[in-house]
CSV table of C-alpha atoms and ligand atoms in Angstrom, one decimal:
chain,number,residue,atom,x,y,z
K,490,MET,CA,0.1,0.1,0.1
K,491,ASN,CA,1.3,3.6,-0.7
K,492,LYS,CA,2.2,5.6,2.3
K,493,ALA,CA,2.1,9.3,2.5
K,494,PHE,CA,4.0,11.9,4.5
K,495,TYR,CA,3.3,15.5,5.2
K,496,LEU,CA,6.3,17.9,5.7
K,497,GLU,CA,6.4,21.5,7.1
K,498,THR,CA,9.6,23.5,6.7
K,499,PHE,CA,10.6,26.4,8.9
K,500,GLY,CA,13.5,28.5,8.9
K,501,CYS,CA,16.3,29.6,6.4
K,502,GLN,CA,17.1,28.4,2.7
K,503,MET,CA,19.2,25.7,4.4
K,504,ASN,CA,16.3,24.0,5.5
K,505,VAL,CA,14.5,24.6,2.3
K,506,VAL,CA,17.1,22.3,0.6
K,507,ASP,CA,17.2,19.8,3.4
K,508,SER,CA,13.6,19.4,3.0
K,509,GLU,CA,14.1,18.9,-0.7
K,510,GLN,CA,16.5,16.1,0.3
K,511,ILE,CA,14.0,14.6,2.8
K,512,MET,CA,11.3,14.6,0.2
K,513,ALA,CA,13.5,12.7,-2.3
K,514,LEU,CA,14.7,10.3,0.4
K,515,LEU,CA,11.2,9.5,1.4
K,516,GLN,CA,9.8,9.0,-2.1
K,517,GLY,CA,12.8,6.6,-2.3
K,518,ILE,CA,11.2,4.3,0.2
K,519,GLY,CA,7.8,4.6,-1.1
K,520,TYR,CA,6.2,7.6,0.4
K,521,SER,CA,4.3,10.3,-1.5
K,522,GLN,CA,3.7,13.8,-0.4
K,523,VAL,CA,0.2,15.1,0.7
K,524,ASP,CA,-0.6,18.5,1.9
K,525,SER,CA,-2.4,17.8,4.9
K,526,ALA,CA,-1.2,15.8,8.3
K,527,GLU,CA,-4.7,14.4,8.3
K,528,GLN,CA,-4.2,12.3,5.3
K,529,ALA,CA,-0.5,11.4,6.2
K,530,ASP,CA,1.0,8.1,7.8
K,531,LEU,CA,4.2,10.2,8.7
K,532,VAL,CA,4.1,13.8,9.6
K,533,LEU,CA,7.6,15.8,9.8
K,534,LEU,CA,8.4,19.3,11.0
K,535,ASN,CA,11.8,20.5,9.7
K,536,THR,CA,12.5,23.1,12.3
K,537,CYS,CA,14.6,26.6,13.2
K,538,SER,CA,15.6,27.5,16.3
K,539,VAL,CA,17.4,31.0,15.4
K,540,ARG,CA,14.8,32.8,17.8
K,541,ASP,CA,12.9,32.0,20.6
K,542,LYS,CA,9.6,32.5,18.6
K,543,ALA,CA,10.7,30.1,15.9
K,544,GLU,CA,11.6,27.6,18.6
K,545,ARG,CA,8.2,27.7,20.2
K,546,LYS,CA,6.1,27.6,17.0
K,547,VAL,CA,7.7,24.0,17.0
K,548,TYR,CA,5.9,22.8,20.0
K,549,GLY,CA,2.6,24.6,19.1
K,550,HIS,CA,2.7,22.9,15.7
K,551,LEU,CA,3.3,19.6,17.3
K,552,GLY,CA,0.2,20.1,19.5
K,553,ARG,CA,-2.0,20.2,16.3
K,554,PHE,CA,-0.9,16.8,15.6
K,555,LYS,CA,-1.8,15.1,18.9
K,556,PRO,CA,-5.6,14.9,18.1
K,557,ILE,CA,-4.8,13.2,14.9
K,558,LYS,CA,-2.3,10.6,16.5
K,559,ASP,CA,-5.2,9.8,19.3
K,560,GLN,CA,-7.4,8.9,16.5
K,561,ARG,CA,-4.6,7.0,14.5
K,562,PRO,CA,-2.1,5.9,16.8
K,563,GLY,CA,-0.3,4.3,14.0
K,564,LEU,CA,0.7,7.9,12.7
K,565,ILE,CA,4.5,8.4,12.8
K,566,ILE,CA,5.5,11.9,14.1
K,567,GLY,CA,9.1,13.2,13.7
K,568,VAL,CA,11.1,16.6,14.1
K,569,GLY,CA,14.1,17.3,12.4
K,570,GLY,CA,16.2,20.5,11.8
K,571,CYS,CA,17.9,22.9,14.3
K,572,VAL,CA,15.3,22.4,17.1
K,573,ALA,CA,15.9,18.9,16.8
K,574,GLN,CA,19.6,19.2,16.8
K,575,GLN,CA,19.5,21.4,19.7
K,576,GLU,CA,17.0,19.5,22.1
K,577,GLY,CA,17.8,15.9,20.8
K,578,GLU,CA,16.4,13.1,23.1
K,579,LYS,CA,14.8,15.8,25.6
K,580,MET,CA,12.3,16.2,22.8
K,581,LEU,CA,11.1,12.8,23.3
K,582,GLU,CA,10.5,13.5,27.0
K,583,LYS,CA,8.8,16.7,26.4
K,584,VAL,CA,6.6,15.4,23.7
K,585,PRO,CA,5.3,12.0,24.6
K,586,TYR,CA,3.5,11.4,21.2
K,587,LEU,CA,6.7,12.1,19.3
K,588,ASP,CA,8.2,9.2,17.6
K,589,LEU,CA,11.4,10.5,15.9
K,590,VAL,CA,14.0,13.2,16.5
K,591,PHE,CA,16.8,13.5,13.6
K,592,GLY,CA,19.6,16.3,13.8
K,593,THR,CA,20.6,18.5,11.0
K,594,HIS,CA,23.7,15.9,10.1
K,595,ASN,CA,21.6,12.9,9.9
K,596,ILE,CA,19.1,13.7,7.1
K,597,HIS,CA,20.7,10.6,4.9
K,598,ARG,CA,19.8,8.3,7.8
K,599,LEU,CA,16.1,9.3,7.8
K,600,PRO,CA,15.0,6.2,5.5
K,601,GLN,CA,16.4,3.7,7.8
K,602,LEU,CA,15.2,5.5,10.9
K,603,VAL,CA,11.5,5.7,9.5
K,604,GLN,CA,11.6,2.0,8.6
K,605,GLN,CA,12.9,1.1,12.0
K,606,VAL,CA,10.2,3.1,13.8
K,607,GLU,CA,7.5,1.5,11.4
K,608,GLN,CA,8.7,-2.0,12.3
K,609,ASN,CA,9.3,-1.9,16.0
K,610,ARG,CA,7.3,1.1,17.0
K,611,GLN,CA,10.2,2.3,19.3
K,612,ARG,CA,10.8,5.8,19.5
K,613,ALA,CA,14.4,7.1,18.0
K,614,SER,CA,16.4,10.1,18.4
K,615,ILE,CA,19.8,10.6,16.4
K,616,THR,CA,21.5,13.8,16.6
K,617,ASN,CA,25.4,13.3,16.4
K,618,PHE,CA,27.5,15.3,14.2
K,619,GLN,CA,28.9,13.5,11.0
K,620,ASP,CA,31.9,14.2,9.1
K,621,ARG,CA,31.6,15.3,5.3
K,622,GLU,CA,32.4,12.0,3.8
K,623,THR,CA,29.4,10.4,5.5
K,624,ARG,CA,27.1,13.2,4.8
K,625,LEU,CA,27.4,15.5,2.0
K,626,ASN,CA,28.1,12.7,-0.6
K,627,LEU,CA,25.3,10.8,0.1
K,628,PHE,CA,22.6,13.1,-0.7
K,629,PRO,CA,20.1,12.0,-3.3
K,630,GLU,CA,19.5,13.5,-6.8
K,631,ARG,CA,16.6,16.3,-6.5
K,632,THR,CA,15.0,15.3,-10.0
K,633,PHE,CA,11.4,15.6,-8.8
K,634,GLN,CA,10.6,19.2,-9.4
K,635,GLU,CA,10.8,21.3,-12.6
K,636,THR,CA,11.6,24.8,-11.5
K,637,VAL,CA,13.4,27.7,-13.3
K,638,THR,CA,15.5,28.6,-10.2
K,639,ARG,CA,17.1,26.4,-7.6
K,640,PHE,CA,19.3,26.5,-4.2
K,641,VAL,CA,22.7,24.5,-4.5
K,642,THR,CA,24.7,24.1,-1.2
K,643,VAL,CA,28.1,24.9,-1.6
K,644,MET,CA,29.2,24.9,2.3
K,645,GLN,CA,27.4,24.0,5.4
K,646,GLY,CA,27.9,25.2,9.1
K,647,CYS,CA,29.5,28.0,10.8
K,648,ASP,CA,32.8,28.6,12.8
K,649,ASN,CA,32.1,32.3,13.4
K,650,PHE,CA,30.4,32.2,16.8
K,651,CYS,CA,28.7,35.3,16.7
K,652,SER,CA,27.8,35.8,20.4
K,653,TYR,CA,23.9,35.9,19.9
K,654,CYS,CA,23.7,33.1,17.5
K,655,ILE,CA,22.8,29.4,17.8
K,656,VAL,CA,23.6,28.4,14.4
K,657,PRO,CA,27.1,27.1,14.9
K,658,HIS,CA,25.8,24.9,17.8
K,659,VAL,CA,23.0,23.5,15.6
K,660,ARG,CA,24.7,23.2,12.5
K,661,GLY,CA,28.2,22.2,13.3
K,662,ARG,CA,31.4,23.6,11.9
K,663,GLU,CA,32.1,24.7,8.4
K,664,ILE,CA,32.6,22.4,5.4
K,665,SER,CA,32.8,23.2,1.9
K,666,ARG,CA,31.6,20.9,-1.0
K,667,SER,CA,34.2,20.0,-3.6
K,668,SER,CA,34.0,22.4,-6.5
K,669,HIS,CA,33.7,19.4,-8.9
K,670,GLU,CA,30.7,18.3,-7.1
K,671,ILE,CA,29.1,21.5,-7.2
K,672,ILE,CA,29.8,22.2,-11.1
K,673,THR,CA,28.3,18.7,-11.7
K,674,GLU,CA,25.2,19.3,-9.8
K,675,VAL,CA,24.6,22.8,-11.5
K,676,ARG,CA,25.3,21.3,-15.1
K,677,GLY,CA,22.7,18.5,-14.2
K,678,LEU,CA,20.3,20.9,-13.1
K,679,VAL,CA,20.8,23.0,-16.2
K,680,ALA,CA,20.2,20.0,-18.3
K,681,GLN,CA,16.8,19.8,-16.6
K,682,GLY,CA,15.7,23.3,-17.3
K,683,VAL,CA,17.0,25.2,-14.4
K,684,ARG,CA,18.1,28.6,-15.5
K,685,GLU,CA,19.1,30.2,-12.3
K,686,VAL,CA,21.1,28.7,-9.3
K,687,THR,CA,21.5,30.4,-5.9
K,688,LEU,CA,24.8,29.1,-4.3
K,689,LEU,CA,23.9,28.5,-0.8
K,690,GLY,CA,25.8,28.5,2.5
K,691,GLN,CA,25.6,29.9,6.3
K,692,ASN,CA,28.6,32.0,5.2
K,693,VAL,CA,28.7,31.3,1.4
K,694,ASN,CA,31.7,33.4,1.0
K,695,SER,CA,33.9,31.4,3.7
K,696,TYR,CA,34.0,28.6,1.0
K,697,ASN,CA,37.1,27.0,1.2
K,698,LEU,CA,38.8,29.7,3.2
K,699,LYS,CA,39.8,27.3,5.9
K,700,ASP,CA,42.0,25.1,3.5
K,701,ASP,CA,43.1,26.0,0.1
K,702,LYS,CA,43.0,22.4,-1.3
K,703,ASP,CA,40.2,23.6,-3.8
K,704,ILE,CA,39.4,26.6,-5.7
K,705,SER,CA,38.3,30.0,-4.1
K,706,PHE,CA,34.6,31.3,-4.0
K,707,ALA,CA,35.3,34.0,-6.6
K,708,GLN,CA,36.6,31.0,-8.7
K,709,LEU,CA,33.8,29.0,-8.0
K,710,LEU,CA,31.5,32.0,-9.3
K,711,GLN,CA,33.7,32.0,-12.5
K,712,GLN,CA,33.2,28.4,-13.2
K,713,VAL,CA,29.4,28.4,-12.6
K,714,ASN,CA,29.2,31.8,-14.8
K,715,ALA,CA,30.8,29.7,-17.6
K,716,ILE,CA,28.2,26.9,-17.6
K,717,ASP,CA,26.0,27.1,-20.9
K,718,GLY,CA,22.4,27.3,-20.6
K,719,LEU,CA,22.6,29.2,-17.1
K,720,GLN,CA,21.1,32.6,-17.3
K,721,ARG,CA,21.6,33.5,-13.7
K,722,LEU,CA,23.7,33.3,-10.7
K,723,ARG,CA,23.2,34.6,-7.0
K,724,PHE,CA,24.8,33.6,-3.9
K,725,ALA,CA,23.6,33.9,-0.1
K,726,THR,CA,24.6,34.6,2.6
K,727,SER,CA,27.9,36.6,2.8
K,728,HIS,CA,29.8,37.5,6.1
K,729,PRO,CA,31.4,41.1,5.6
K,730,LYS,CA,34.4,39.9,7.2
K,731,ASP,CA,35.1,37.3,4.4
K,732,LEU,CA,34.0,39.5,1.2
K,733,THR,CA,37.4,39.2,-0.4
K,734,GLU,CA,38.6,42.1,-3.2
K,735,GLU,CA,38.8,38.9,-5.6
K,736,LEU,CA,35.1,38.3,-4.9
K,737,ILE,CA,34.0,42.1,-5.0
K,738,ASP,CA,35.7,42.1,-8.5
K,739,CYS,CA,33.2,39.4,-9.5
K,740,PHE,CA,30.3,41.8,-9.8
K,741,GLY,CA,32.0,43.5,-12.8
K,742,PRO,CA,32.9,40.9,-15.5
K,743,LEU,CA,30.6,37.9,-14.4
K,744,GLU,CA,27.5,38.9,-16.8
K,745,LYS,CA,25.4,36.2,-15.2
K,746,LEU,CA,26.1,37.2,-11.6
K,747,CYS,CA,22.9,39.3,-10.4
K,748,LYS,CA,23.6,42.8,-9.2
K,749,HIS,CA,22.4,41.9,-5.6
K,750,ILE,CA,24.3,41.2,-2.5
K,751,HIS,CA,22.7,40.2,1.0
K,752,LEU,CA,25.4,41.6,3.4
K,753,PRO,CA,24.3,41.3,7.0
K,754,ILE,CA,25.8,44.2,9.0
K,755,GLN,CA,23.9,43.3,12.3
K,756,SER,CA,24.5,46.8,13.9
K,757,GLY,CA,25.9,50.1,13.1
K,758,SER,CA,27.9,50.4,16.4
K,759,ASP,CA,31.4,49.5,16.5
K,760,ARG,CA,31.0,48.7,20.3
K,761,ILE,CA,28.0,46.3,19.6
K,762,LEU,CA,29.6,44.8,16.6
K,763,LYS,CA,32.6,43.8,18.9
K,764,LEU,CA,30.3,42.5,21.5
K,765,MET,CA,28.6,40.5,19.0
K,766,ASN,CA,31.9,39.0,17.8
K,767,ARG,CA,31.3,40.0,14.2
K,768,GLY,CA,34.9,40.5,13.0
K,769,TYR,CA,34.5,43.8,11.3
K,770,THR,CA,34.2,47.5,12.1
K,771,VAL,CA,31.6,49.8,10.4
K,772,ASN,CA,34.4,51.4,8.5
K,773,ASP,CA,35.7,47.9,7.2
K,774,TYR,CA,31.9,47.4,6.2
K,775,LEU,CA,31.5,50.7,4.6
K,776,LYS,CA,35.0,50.4,2.4
K,777,LYS,CA,33.5,47.1,1.1
K,778,VAL,CA,30.3,48.4,0.2
K,779,ALA,CA,32.0,51.3,-1.5
K,780,ASP,CA,34.3,48.8,-3.5
K,781,LEU,CA,31.3,46.9,-4.4
K,782,LYS,CA,29.5,50.2,-5.9
K,783,LYS,CA,32.6,50.9,-7.6
K,784,VAL,CA,32.7,47.8,-9.5
K,785,CYS,CA,29.0,47.7,-10.1
K,786,PRO,CA,27.3,50.9,-9.8
K,787,GLU,CA,23.7,49.6,-10.1
K,788,ILE,CA,24.5,46.8,-7.4
K,789,ARG,CA,21.7,46.8,-4.7
K,790,LEU,CA,22.3,45.7,-0.9
K,791,THR,CA,20.1,43.9,1.5
K,792,THR,CA,21.0,43.2,5.2
K,793,ASP,CA,20.2,41.8,8.6
K,794,ILE,CA,19.9,43.9,11.6
K,795,ILE,CA,19.5,43.1,15.2
K,796,VAL,CA,17.7,45.4,17.6
K,797,GLY,CA,18.0,45.4,21.1
K,798,PHE,CA,21.5,43.4,21.7
K,799,PRO,CA,22.4,43.5,25.4
K,800,GLY,CA,23.7,47.0,26.6
K,801,GLU,CA,22.7,48.5,23.2
K,802,THR,CA,22.2,52.1,24.1
K,803,GLU,CA,20.6,55.1,22.1
K,804,GLU,CA,23.6,56.2,20.6
K,805,ASP,CA,24.5,52.6,19.6
K,806,PHE,CA,21.1,52.4,17.9
K,807,GLN,CA,21.5,55.9,16.5
K,808,ALA,CA,24.6,54.7,14.9
K,809,THR,CA,22.6,51.8,13.3
K,810,LEU,CA,20.0,54.2,11.8
K,811,ASP,CA,22.9,56.4,10.5
K,812,LEU,CA,24.4,53.5,8.7
K,813,VAL,CA,21.1,52.2,7.5
K,814,GLU,CA,20.7,55.9,5.8
K,815,GLN,CA,24.0,56.0,4.5
K,816,VAL,CA,24.2,52.6,2.8
K,817,GLY,CA,20.7,52.9,1.3
K,818,TYR,CA,19.6,49.3,1.7
K,819,VAL,CA,16.8,48.3,-0.7
K,820,ASP,CA,15.5,45.9,2.0
K,821,ALA,CA,16.5,45.1,5.4
K,822,PHE,CA,15.5,41.9,7.7
K,823,THR,CA,15.2,43.2,11.1
K,824,PHE,CA,15.0,41.2,14.2
K,825,LEU,CA,14.5,41.8,18.0
K,826,TYR,CA,17.2,40.3,19.9
K,827,SER,CA,16.5,36.6,21.3
K,828,PRO,CA,18.6,35.2,24.1
K,829,ARG,CA,19.6,31.7,22.9
K,830,VAL,CA,21.1,28.7,25.1
K,831,GLU,CA,24.8,28.2,24.9
K,832,THR,CA,25.5,31.4,23.5
K,833,ALA,CA,27.8,34.0,25.0
K,834,ALA,CA,25.5,36.7,24.6
K,835,ALA,CA,22.9,34.9,26.7
K,836,LYS,CA,25.3,35.6,29.7
K,837,MET,CA,25.5,39.4,29.1
K,838,LEU,CA,23.6,41.8,31.1
K,839,ASP,CA,20.5,42.8,29.3
K,840,ASP,CA,18.9,45.8,30.8
K,841,GLN,CA,16.7,47.3,28.4
K,842,SER,CA,12.9,47.0,28.6
K,843,SER,CA,11.0,45.2,26.1
K,844,VAL,CA,8.9,48.5,25.5
K,845,GLN,CA,12.1,50.3,24.6
K,846,LYS,CA,13.3,47.8,22.3
K,847,GLN,CA,10.1,47.7,20.6
K,848,GLN,CA,10.1,51.5,20.1
K,849,ARG,CA,13.7,51.2,18.4
K,850,PHE,CA,12.5,48.4,16.4
K,851,ASP,CA,9.5,50.4,15.1
K,852,ARG,CA,11.9,53.3,14.2
K,853,LEU,CA,14.2,51.2,12.3
K,854,LEU,CA,11.3,49.6,10.6
K,855,LYS,CA,9.8,52.9,9.6
K,856,LEU,CA,13.4,54.1,8.1
K,857,GLN,CA,13.7,51.2,6.4
K,858,GLN,CA,10.5,51.0,4.8
K,859,GLU,CA,10.6,54.6,3.5
K,860,THR,CA,14.2,54.0,2.1
K,861,SER,CA,12.8,50.7,0.5
K,862,ALA,CA,9.8,52.6,-1.3
K,863,ALA,CA,12.0,55.3,-2.5
K,864,ILE,CA,14.6,52.9,-4.1
K,865,TRP,CA,12.0,50.6,-5.6
K,866,GLN,CA,9.8,53.9,-7.1
K,867,THR,CA,13.1,54.6,-9.1
K,868,ASP,CA,12.4,51.4,-11.2
K,869,ALA,CA,8.9,52.8,-12.3
K,870,GLY,CA,9.0,53.4,-16.4
K,871,GLN,CA,12.3,51.5,-16.6
K,872,GLU,CA,12.9,48.4,-18.9
K,873,LEU,CA,14.2,45.6,-16.7
K,874,SER,CA,15.3,42.3,-17.5
K,875,VAL,CA,13.2,39.6,-15.9
K,876,LEU,CA,13.7,35.9,-15.7
K,877,VAL,CA,10.2,34.4,-16.0
K,878,GLU,CA,9.7,31.8,-13.3
K,879,GLY,CA,6.2,30.7,-14.0
K,880,GLU,CA,2.7,31.5,-14.5
K,881,SER,CA,0.8,33.4,-11.6
K,882,ARG,CA,-1.1,31.0,-9.3
K,883,GLN,CA,-4.5,33.1,-10.2
K,884,GLY,CA,-4.3,31.6,-13.7
K,885,ASP,CA,-5.0,34.8,-15.1
K,886,GLY,CA,-2.8,34.9,-17.8
K,887,GLN,CA,-0.1,36.6,-15.8
K,888,LEU,CA,3.6,35.5,-15.5
K,889,PHE,CA,5.9,36.2,-12.8
K,890,GLY,CA,9.8,36.6,-12.7
K,891,ARG,CA,12.2,38.6,-10.9
K,892,SER,CA,14.6,41.4,-11.8
K,893,THR,CA,18.4,41.1,-11.2
K,894,TRP,CA,17.7,42.6,-7.8
K,895,ASN,CA,15.5,39.7,-6.9
K,896,ARG,CA,12.2,41.8,-7.1
K,897,ILE,CA,9.1,39.8,-8.0
K,898,VAL,CA,7.8,41.3,-11.3
K,899,ASN,CA,4.2,40.3,-12.6
K,900,PHE,CA,3.3,40.8,-16.3
K,901,ARG,CA,1.0,39.4,-18.9
K,902,GLY,CA,2.5,36.9,-21.4
K,903,SER,CA,2.5,33.4,-22.7
K,904,ALA,CA,3.5,30.2,-20.8
K,905,ASP,CA,6.1,29.6,-23.4
K,906,LEU,CA,8.3,32.6,-21.9
K,907,VAL,CA,8.9,30.3,-18.5
K,908,GLY,CA,12.5,29.9,-18.4
K,909,HIS,CA,13.5,32.8,-20.6
K,910,THR,CA,14.9,36.3,-19.8
K,911,VAL,CA,12.6,38.9,-21.3
K,912,THR,CA,12.3,42.8,-21.0
K,913,VAL,CA,9.6,44.2,-18.7
K,914,LYS,CA,8.6,47.9,-18.7
K,915,ILE,CA,7.5,48.5,-15.1
K,916,ALA,CA,4.4,50.1,-14.6
K,917,LYS,CA,3.4,50.1,-10.9
K,918,VAL,CA,5.4,49.6,-8.1
K,919,LEU,CA,3.7,47.8,-5.2
K,920,ARG,CA,4.9,47.2,-1.6
K,921,ASN,CA,6.4,44.0,-2.4
K,922,SER,CA,6.4,43.6,-6.2
K,923,HIS,CA,6.4,45.3,-9.4
K,924,ILE,CA,3.5,45.3,-12.2
K,925,GLY,CA,4.9,45.7,-15.6
K,926,GLU,CA,4.2,45.2,-19.3
K,927,LEU,CA,6.3,42.8,-21.6
K,928,VAL,CA,8.3,44.6,-24.2
K,929,GLU,CA,7.9,42.9,-27.3
K,930,PRO,CA,11.4,42.4,-29.0
K,931,ARG,CA,12.0,44.8,-31.6
A,1005,SAH,N1,24.7,33.4,8.5
A,1005,SAH,C1,24.2,34.4,8.3
A,1005,SAH,C2,22.9,34.6,9.1
A,1005,SAH,C3,22.2,33.2,9.9
A,1005,SAH,S1,20.7,33.6,11.0
A,1005,SAH,C4,25.0,35.7,8.7
A,1005,SAH,O1,25.9,35.5,9.4
A,1005,SAH,O2,24.8,36.6,8.2
A,1005,SAH,C5,19.9,34.9,10.1
A,1005,SAH,C6,19.8,36.3,10.8
A,1005,SAH,O3,19.2,36.1,12.0
A,1005,SAH,C7,21.0,36.8,11.4
A,1005,SAH,O4,21.8,37.5,10.3
A,1005,SAH,C8,20.9,37.7,12.4
A,1005,SAH,O5,20.3,39.0,12.0
A,1005,SAH,C9,19.6,37.1,13.0
A,1005,SAH,N2,19.9,36.3,14.3
A,1005,SAH,C10,20.4,35.4,14.5
A,1005,SAH,N3,20.4,34.8,15.7
A,1005,SAH,C11,19.5,35.9,16.5
A,1005,SAH,C12,19.1,36.0,17.9
A,1005,SAH,N4,19.5,35.4,18.8
A,1005,SAH,N5,18.2,37.2,18.0
A,1005,SAH,C13,17.8,37.9,17.0
A,1005,SAH,N6,18.4,37.8,15.7
A,1005,SAH,C14,19.2,36.9,15.4
A,1006,SF4,FE1,25.3,33.1,13.1
A,1006,SF4,FE2,27.2,34.8,12.9
A,1006,SF4,FE3,27.5,32.0,11.9
A,1006,SF4,FE4,25.7,34.1,10.8
A,1006,SF4,S1,28.1,34.2,11.0
A,1006,SF4,S2,25.3,32.0,11.0
A,1006,SF4,S3,25.2,35.0,12.5
A,1006,SF4,S4,27.4,32.8,14.2
A,1007,F3S,FE1,16.9,28.6,11.6
A,1007,F3S,FE2,18.7,26.5,11.5
A,1007,F3S,FE3,18.6,28.2,9.5
A,1007,F3S,S1,18.3,27.6,13.3
A,1007,F3S,S2,18.0,30.1,10.4
A,1007,F3S,S3,17.0,26.8,10.3
A,1007,F3S,S4,20.5,27.0,10.3
C-alpha cells in the first residue's frame, strides 16, 4: 500500500534545501507527499531555532498533530532540523506522542530510521554530528521538481560564533563541498531546465577559506558563470569579514551574476559589533560597500539587523539608523534580539525594557520602509530584464519573474516564456512586487 508523508519547513534556505533532500529520500522508500497531516502516515517538521519565537512555534505545531495521533495511533510524528539538533532526546521526553528526532547532520539516515519506527514502533533520536564523507556525498539527486531557479549548497555550518547566534551550535563546523561536485550538480540542473542557481551556505563566501585544497569562492563563481545554458547566478549569505577583493571584483565581469548582495551588518555601532564578535568595524564594512559600488554601480544591497542586543544604548542604536541611511539598503530583515541557550550573549547583562526595544525596532522599520519604497520607486518606467519563473497562481494569463535585484515582477505573457529572460517595462510599484508590461522584442 502506498504511504503518505506530510512535511512542514521552517527557517532559512538551508532548511528548504534539506527538505528537498528529505522529500527525495522518503519517495525512495515508497512515500508520496500529501498536503495535510490528516491524510498522512508520517508527519515531519523541519525546524528552526534561531530565535525563541521560531522554537516555540514547533511545540505549537506539534500540539496540532496530537488529536490526529489520538485517533490514529499508527501515525508517525518526527522532528528534524535545528530544534531537533539542539534538543535531541529531550524532545521525546517533552512531547510524549513524538516518535522520531533527527538532527541536521542525519538527514541521510532518515529512511532507515523511519523504517525502524514502522517495524518496531520504538521511539528514536539521532543527533550526532557527522563528518563530510558520510554526509554530503550521500545526498540523493533532486529530480522531482521542475523549476527555473534552484538553491545549490556549496558549504554548510559556521565557525564564527557570533555571540548571539545558535547556528554554529546546531549546524556544526564549516565544511565546503568539492567544486567538482558543485559544478556537476549545476550542470545537471541546467540540463533539467533550471536557468538560475543560488549558491547557498551559512557563510557562502567563507567557501574553502579554511584550507586551500580546492578553488576559491570567486573562482567557483567564475566556473558556474561559464556553464552554458545557465542565465543567472546568485549567492547567499555573505559574511562581511570574508568578502574578499577577488569576490567583489566578480560583480564587474561576470555577466550572469545578479547585481544584488545580501550583506548582514547586524549593528551600526562598533562597540556592539565587537560584543557580537562579528570581526569587522563599520568602516571596514563601508569600505567594502564602496568597493562593490565602484565595481558595479547598479548593485543593490540587503541586510540583517538585530535591535536590542544586550547593552545597546540610544547612541548605539542611532549609529545603526545612520548606517542604514548611509548605505541605502533596498531591503533589511530586522529582528528583535532573542537570547539563545549556549550562546555568549545570553550571559550578558540585558537591561533594556521590552517596550524600549520595540520602540527602537519600530523606528528602524519605519526608516527602512521609507528607504525601500524610495529605491523601488526608481524602477517605475524602466525597462528591466526579468527571468520568467512561472505562471501566476491566479491563472489569469499573468506571468511572474524576478529582476536582477530579486524583485518579483508580474506581467501578462504566454506560458512559453517561462525559463526565458525578457524585457519588462515597470508600470506600477507595489509594496512587495512590481507590475509591468512585456516589451516585445524589436
Ligand atoms: N549566517 C548568516 C545569518 C544566519 S541567521 C549571517 O551570518 O549573516 C539569520 C539572521 O538572524 C542573522 O543575520 C541575524 O540578524 C538574526 N539572528 C541570529 N541570531 C539571532 C538572535 N539570537 N536574536 C535575534 N536575531 C538573530
Ligand atoms: Fe550565526 Fe554569525 Fe555564523 Fe551567521 S556568521 S550563522 S550570524 S554565528
Ligand atoms: Fe534557523 Fe537553523 Fe537556518 S536555526 S535560520 S533553520 S540554520
